[in-house]
């Protein structure tokens, strides 16, 4: 008699299933997630469905327009992200590679953070790998990075701990031939309420809600990544507002920049998972605290 235990559904779950789910949970877009994983979208869809079948629950709600996490999907994402990060670290340490801290960011890494990265490498001997992700937490919730630079507010309900790094001034960005603010080099923040606004809804830091409720700019259009936002402003759809270091780093022949006065600054934070943060990430935060106190 062959005494072979029948395969349980969870026995079919592999790392590729978990990585696929976390990529979609971070991007909330199968096409973007497939690009990050360098696989076809149909294969990614089958992989995620295989995980849902094995778990016996729906993790994602899909429509023709959007992808959203279910309650079960939210719980799984929060549990998996730090665990997979530790798995990756264990696999690397089993080989000959030196330890590496993955530092996530969105559009531009602040100069102060780059300086801390150099000091961290000198103090620990660990490498720092920069990871760019156009998501609200720069890949932190998907396990793509161990610590992330986050501009603006932390998304509500995000299972992270954060520490304020610095503040950045805002600057207005307009099409070069736009009649709005023609000849102006400086504009008062309240005056922008009279202009149509282009908003980056994923990694942007400025929306109409920053103005008083009785005098807010009209939303001209939205974009879901920085490059689309930049092109929408260059096309003259409206004015854009961004942290000054971010805007000025991206030169564009069809754009001009106008300084703002009385604009609320943009908070820049370092964020790590609320639980089971990578030890190197904790060390980086500790170094930042010591370095910023002097």
CSV table of C-alpha atoms in Angstrom, one decimal:
chain,number,residue,atom,x,y,z
A,1,UNK,CA,0.0,0.0,0.0
A,2,UNK,CA,1.4,3.4,-1.0
A,3,UNK,CA,1.2,5.6,2.1
A,4,UNK,CA,1.5,9.0,0.3
A,5,UNK,CA,-0.1,12.0,1.9
A,6,UNK,CA,-2.5,13.7,-0.6
A,7,UNK,CA,-1.3,17.2,-1.5
A,8,UNK,CA,-3.0,19.9,0.4
A,9,UNK,CA,-4.0,23.1,-1.4
A,10,UNK,CA,-1.4,25.2,0.5
A,11,UNK,CA,1.3,22.8,-0.6
A,12,UNK,CA,0.9,24.2,-4.1
A,13,UNK,CA,1.8,27.8,-3.0
A,14,UNK,CA,5.3,28.8,-4.1
A,15,UNK,CA,7.4,31.9,-3.8
A,16,UNK,CA,6.4,33.0,-7.3
A,17,UNK,CA,2.8,33.1,-6.2
A,18,UNK,CA,3.6,35.3,-3.3
A,19,UNK,CA,5.8,37.6,-5.3
A,20,UNK,CA,3.2,37.9,-8.0
A,21,UNK,CA,0.5,38.8,-5.5
A,22,UNK,CA,2.6,41.4,-3.7
A,23,UNK,CA,3.5,43.1,-7.0
A,24,UNK,CA,-0.1,43.4,-8.0
A,25,UNK,CA,-1.1,44.5,-4.4
A,26,UNK,CA,1.5,47.3,-4.7
A,27,UNK,CA,0.8,48.5,-8.2
A,28,UNK,CA,-3.0,47.7,-8.2
A,29,UNK,CA,-2.5,47.2,-11.9
A,30,UNK,CA,-1.7,43.9,-13.6
A,31,UNK,CA,0.0,45.5,-16.6
A,32,UNK,CA,2.4,47.5,-14.4
A,33,UNK,CA,3.0,44.5,-12.1
A,34,UNK,CA,3.8,42.2,-15.0
A,35,UNK,CA,6.4,44.8,-16.3
A,36,UNK,CA,8.1,44.8,-12.9
A,37,UNK,CA,8.2,41.0,-12.7
A,38,UNK,CA,9.2,40.8,-16.4
A,39,UNK,CA,6.5,38.3,-17.2
A,40,UNK,CA,3.4,38.4,-19.4
A,41,UNK,CA,0.1,39.7,-18.0
A,42,UNK,CA,-1.8,36.4,-18.7
A,43,UNK,CA,0.8,34.4,-16.8
A,44,UNK,CA,0.6,36.9,-13.9
A,45,UNK,CA,-3.2,36.6,-13.8
A,46,UNK,CA,-3.0,32.8,-13.8
A,47,UNK,CA,-0.4,32.9,-11.0
A,48,UNK,CA,-2.5,35.2,-8.8
A,49,UNK,CA,-5.6,33.1,-9.4
A,50,UNK,CA,-3.6,30.0,-8.5
A,51,UNK,CA,-2.8,31.6,-5.1
A,52,UNK,CA,-6.5,32.5,-4.6
A,53,UNK,CA,-7.5,29.0,-5.4
A,54,UNK,CA,-5.0,27.5,-3.0
A,55,UNK,CA,-6.1,29.8,-0.2
A,56,UNK,CA,-9.8,29.4,-1.0
A,57,UNK,CA,-10.5,33.2,-0.9
A,58,UNK,CA,-10.5,36.2,-3.1
A,59,UNK,CA,-7.6,38.5,-2.6
A,60,UNK,CA,-8.3,41.0,-5.3
A,61,UNK,CA,-11.4,42.6,-6.7
A,62,UNK,CA,-11.0,43.1,-10.5
A,63,UNK,CA,-13.1,45.3,-12.8
A,64,UNK,CA,-12.4,46.6,-16.2
A,65,UNK,CA,-11.2,49.9,-14.7
A,66,UNK,CA,-9.4,49.1,-11.5
A,67,UNK,CA,-8.0,46.5,-9.1
A,68,UNK,CA,-8.6,46.7,-5.4
A,69,UNK,CA,-7.5,44.5,-2.4
A,70,UNK,CA,-10.1,42.6,-0.5
A,71,UNK,CA,-9.9,42.5,3.3
A,72,UNK,CA,-8.1,39.2,3.0
A,73,UNK,CA,-5.8,40.7,0.5
A,74,UNK,CA,-4.9,43.6,2.7
A,75,UNK,CA,-4.1,41.2,5.6
A,76,UNK,CA,-2.0,39.0,3.4
A,77,UNK,CA,-0.1,41.9,2.0
A,78,UNK,CA,0.8,43.3,5.4
A,79,UNK,CA,2.0,39.8,6.6
A,80,UNK,CA,3.9,38.9,3.5
A,81,UNK,CA,5.9,42.0,2.7
A,82,UNK,CA,8.3,41.9,5.7
A,83,UNK,CA,8.5,38.1,5.6
A,84,UNK,CA,9.5,38.0,1.9
A,85,UNK,CA,12.1,40.7,2.6
A,86,UNK,CA,13.6,38.5,5.2
A,87,UNK,CA,13.6,35.5,2.9
A,88,UNK,CA,15.4,37.4,0.3
A,89,UNK,CA,18.0,38.5,2.9
A,90,UNK,CA,18.5,34.9,4.1
A,91,UNK,CA,18.9,33.6,0.5
A,92,UNK,CA,21.5,36.3,-0.2
A,93,UNK,CA,23.4,35.6,3.0
A,94,UNK,CA,23.6,31.9,2.3
A,95,UNK,CA,25.6,32.8,-0.8
A,96,UNK,CA,28.7,34.9,-1.2
A,97,UNK,CA,27.0,38.3,-1.6
A,98,UNK,CA,27.6,41.0,1.0
A,99,UNK,CA,24.5,42.2,3.0
A,100,UNK,CA,22.4,44.8,1.1
A,101,UNK,CA,19.9,47.3,2.2
A,102,UNK,CA,17.3,48.1,-0.4
A,103,UNK,CA,16.4,51.8,-0.3
A,104,UNK,CA,13.1,52.6,-2.1
A,105,UNK,CA,12.2,56.0,-3.5
A,106,UNK,CA,9.8,57.4,-6.1
A,107,UNK,CA,11.1,60.1,-8.5
A,108,UNK,CA,14.2,61.6,-6.9
A,109,UNK,CA,16.3,60.6,-3.9
A,110,UNK,CA,16.8,63.6,-1.6
A,111,UNK,CA,20.5,64.7,-1.3
A,112,UNK,CA,20.4,64.3,2.4
A,113,UNK,CA,19.3,60.7,2.1
A,114,UNK,CA,22.1,60.0,-0.4
A,115,UNK,CA,24.6,61.3,2.1
A,116,UNK,CA,23.2,59.1,4.8
A,117,UNK,CA,23.5,56.1,2.5
A,118,UNK,CA,27.2,56.7,2.0
A,119,UNK,CA,27.8,57.1,5.7
A,120,UNK,CA,25.8,53.9,6.3
A,121,UNK,CA,27.9,51.9,3.9
A,122,UNK,CA,31.1,53.2,5.5
A,123,UNK,CA,29.8,52.4,9.0
A,124,UNK,CA,28.4,48.9,8.3
A,125,UNK,CA,30.1,47.5,5.2
A,126,UNK,CA,26.7,46.7,3.8
A,127,UNK,CA,25.7,47.8,0.3
A,128,UNK,CA,22.8,50.1,-0.4
A,129,UNK,CA,20.7,49.2,-3.5
A,130,UNK,CA,18.4,51.9,-4.8
A,131,UNK,CA,15.0,50.8,-5.8
A,132,UNK,CA,12.6,53.1,-7.7
A,133,UNK,CA,8.9,52.3,-7.6
A,134,UNK,CA,6.1,54.7,-8.6
A,135,UNK,CA,3.8,53.7,-5.8
A,136,UNK,CA,2.7,55.6,-2.7
A,137,UNK,CA,5.2,53.8,-0.4
A,138,UNK,CA,8.0,53.3,-3.0
A,139,UNK,CA,7.7,49.5,-3.0
A,140,UNK,CA,7.7,49.0,0.8
A,141,UNK,CA,4.4,47.2,1.1
A,142,UNK,CA,5.3,44.7,-1.7
A,143,UNK,CA,8.7,43.9,-0.1
A,144,UNK,CA,10.5,45.5,-3.1
A,145,UNK,CA,12.6,47.5,-0.6
A,146,UNK,CA,13.5,47.4,3.1
A,147,UNK,CA,13.2,51.1,3.8
A,148,UNK,CA,11.6,53.8,1.8
A,149,UNK,CA,11.7,57.6,1.3
A,150,UNK,CA,8.1,58.9,1.3
A,151,UNK,CA,7.1,62.4,0.3
A,152,UNK,CA,3.9,63.7,1.6
A,153,UNK,CA,1.5,62.0,4.0
A,154,UNK,CA,1.7,58.3,4.8
A,155,UNK,CA,-1.3,56.6,3.3
A,156,UNK,CA,-4.1,56.0,5.9
A,157,UNK,CA,-4.0,52.5,7.4
A,158,UNK,CA,-0.5,51.7,6.1
A,159,UNK,CA,1.3,49.3,8.4
A,160,UNK,CA,4.5,51.3,8.6
A,161,UNK,CA,6.6,53.3,11.1
A,162,UNK,CA,8.1,56.5,9.8
A,163,UNK,CA,10.4,59.3,10.9
A,164,UNK,CA,10.5,62.8,9.5
A,165,UNK,CA,13.7,63.4,7.5
A,166,UNK,CA,13.2,67.0,6.2
A,167,UNK,CA,10.8,69.4,4.5
A,168,UNK,CA,11.0,70.5,0.9
A,169,UNK,CA,9.5,73.7,-0.6
A,170,UNK,CA,6.8,73.5,-3.3
A,171,UNK,CA,7.1,75.0,-6.8
A,172,UNK,CA,4.6,75.7,-9.5
A,173,UNK,CA,5.2,74.1,-12.9
A,174,UNK,CA,3.5,75.4,-16.1
A,175,UNK,CA,3.6,75.0,-19.8
A,176,UNK,CA,6.1,77.5,-21.2
A,177,UNK,CA,3.5,79.1,-23.5
A,178,UNK,CA,0.7,79.0,-21.0
A,179,UNK,CA,-0.9,82.5,-20.4
A,180,UNK,CA,-1.4,81.8,-16.7
A,181,UNK,CA,1.1,83.6,-14.5
A,182,UNK,CA,2.8,85.0,-17.6
A,183,UNK,CA,5.9,87.0,-16.6
A,184,UNK,CA,5.5,86.0,-12.9
A,185,UNK,CA,8.5,84.7,-11.1
A,186,UNK,CA,6.8,84.4,-7.7
A,187,UNK,CA,3.2,83.7,-6.9
A,188,UNK,CA,1.3,83.6,-3.6
A,189,UNK,CA,-0.1,80.1,-2.8
A,190,UNK,CA,-3.8,81.3,-2.5
A,191,UNK,CA,-3.6,82.7,-6.0
A,192,UNK,CA,-3.2,79.2,-7.4
A,193,UNK,CA,-6.7,78.4,-6.4
A,194,UNK,CA,-7.8,80.3,-9.6
A,195,UNK,CA,-6.0,78.0,-11.9
A,196,UNK,CA,-6.8,74.4,-13.1
A,197,UNK,CA,-4.7,71.8,-11.4
A,198,UNK,CA,-3.0,68.7,-12.7
A,199,UNK,CA,-2.6,66.0,-10.0
A,200,UNK,CA,-0.5,62.9,-9.8
A,201,UNK,CA,-2.8,60.6,-7.8
A,202,UNK,CA,-0.2,58.0,-7.0
A,203,UNK,CA,3.0,59.6,-5.9
A,204,UNK,CA,2.0,63.3,-6.0
A,205,UNK,CA,2.0,65.5,-2.9
A,206,UNK,CA,-0.4,68.3,-4.0
A,207,UNK,CA,-4.2,68.1,-4.4
A,208,UNK,CA,-7.1,70.5,-4.2
A,209,UNK,CA,-7.7,69.6,-0.6
A,210,UNK,CA,-4.6,71.6,0.5
A,211,UNK,CA,-6.6,74.8,-0.2
A,212,UNK,CA,-9.5,76.1,2.0
A,213,UNK,CA,-12.7,74.3,1.2
A,214,UNK,CA,-14.4,77.4,-0.1
A,215,UNK,CA,-11.6,78.3,-2.5
A,216,UNK,CA,-10.0,75.4,-4.2
A,217,UNK,CA,-8.5,75.0,-7.7
A,218,UNK,CA,-10.5,73.0,-10.3
A,219,UNK,CA,-9.1,69.6,-11.0
A,220,UNK,CA,-8.1,69.7,-14.7
A,221,UNK,CA,-6.9,66.1,-15.0
A,222,UNK,CA,-5.0,63.3,-13.2
A,223,UNK,CA,-2.1,61.1,-13.9
A,224,UNK,CA,-0.9,57.9,-12.2
A,225,UNK,CA,2.8,58.4,-12.6
A,226,UNK,CA,5.3,61.3,-12.6
A,227,UNK,CA,6.1,61.2,-16.3
A,228,UNK,CA,2.4,61.4,-17.3
A,229,UNK,CA,1.9,64.2,-14.9
A,230,UNK,CA,4.9,66.1,-16.4
A,231,UNK,CA,3.6,65.7,-20.0
A,232,UNK,CA,0.0,66.7,-19.0
A,233,UNK,CA,1.4,70.0,-17.6
A,234,UNK,CA,3.6,70.5,-20.6
A,235,UNK,CA,0.6,70.0,-22.9
A,236,UNK,CA,-1.1,73.0,-21.1
A,237,UNK,CA,-3.9,71.1,-19.3
A,238,UNK,CA,-3.2,73.0,-16.1
A,239,UNK,CA,-0.7,74.0,-13.5
A,240,UNK,CA,1.3,71.4,-11.6
A,241,UNK,CA,2.7,71.7,-8.1
A,242,UNK,CA,5.6,69.5,-6.9
A,243,UNK,CA,8.5,69.5,-4.4
A,244,UNK,CA,11.1,71.9,-5.8
A,245,UNK,CA,14.0,69.3,-5.9
A,246,UNK,CA,11.7,66.9,-7.8
A,247,UNK,CA,10.4,69.4,-10.3
A,248,UNK,CA,13.8,71.0,-11.1
A,249,UNK,CA,15.6,67.6,-11.5
A,250,UNK,CA,13.3,66.9,-14.4
A,251,UNK,CA,14.1,69.4,-17.1
A,252,UNK,CA,11.6,69.8,-20.0
A,253,UNK,CA,11.9,72.2,-22.9
A,254,UNK,CA,8.1,73.0,-22.7
A,255,UNK,CA,8.0,73.8,-19.0
A,256,UNK,CA,8.8,76.8,-16.8
A,257,UNK,CA,8.9,77.0,-13.0
A,258,UNK,CA,7.4,79.6,-10.7
A,259,UNK,CA,8.4,80.0,-7.1
A,260,UNK,CA,5.7,79.9,-4.5
A,261,UNK,CA,5.4,81.9,-1.3
A,262,UNK,CA,3.3,80.8,1.7
A,263,UNK,CA,3.0,77.3,0.2
A,264,UNK,CA,2.9,74.5,2.8
A,265,UNK,CA,6.2,72.5,2.6
A,266,UNK,CA,6.3,68.8,1.7
A,267,UNK,CA,7.3,66.4,4.5
A,268,UNK,CA,9.9,63.8,3.5
A,269,UNK,CA,10.0,60.7,5.7
A,270,UNK,CA,11.8,57.4,6.1
A,271,UNK,CA,9.4,54.5,6.5
A,272,UNK,CA,9.9,50.9,7.5
A,273,UNK,CA,7.4,48.1,8.0
A,274,UNK,CA,5.6,48.3,11.3
A,275,UNK,CA,6.6,44.8,12.2
A,276,UNK,CA,9.6,42.6,11.4
A,277,UNK,CA,11.6,45.4,9.8
A,278,UNK,CA,14.9,44.4,8.3
A,279,UNK,CA,17.7,44.8,10.8
A,280,UNK,CA,19.7,46.9,8.3
A,281,UNK,CA,16.7,49.2,8.0
A,282,UNK,CA,16.6,49.6,11.7
A,283,UNK,CA,20.3,50.4,11.7
A,284,UNK,CA,19.8,53.0,9.0
A,285,UNK,CA,17.0,54.7,11.0
A,286,UNK,CA,19.3,54.7,14.0
A,287,UNK,CA,22.1,56.3,12.1
A,288,UNK,CA,19.7,58.9,10.8
A,289,UNK,CA,18.6,59.7,14.3
A,290,UNK,CA,22.2,60.1,15.4
A,291,UNK,CA,23.3,62.1,12.4
A,292,UNK,CA,20.3,64.4,12.4
A,293,UNK,CA,20.8,65.4,16.1
A,294,UNK,CA,24.1,67.1,15.5
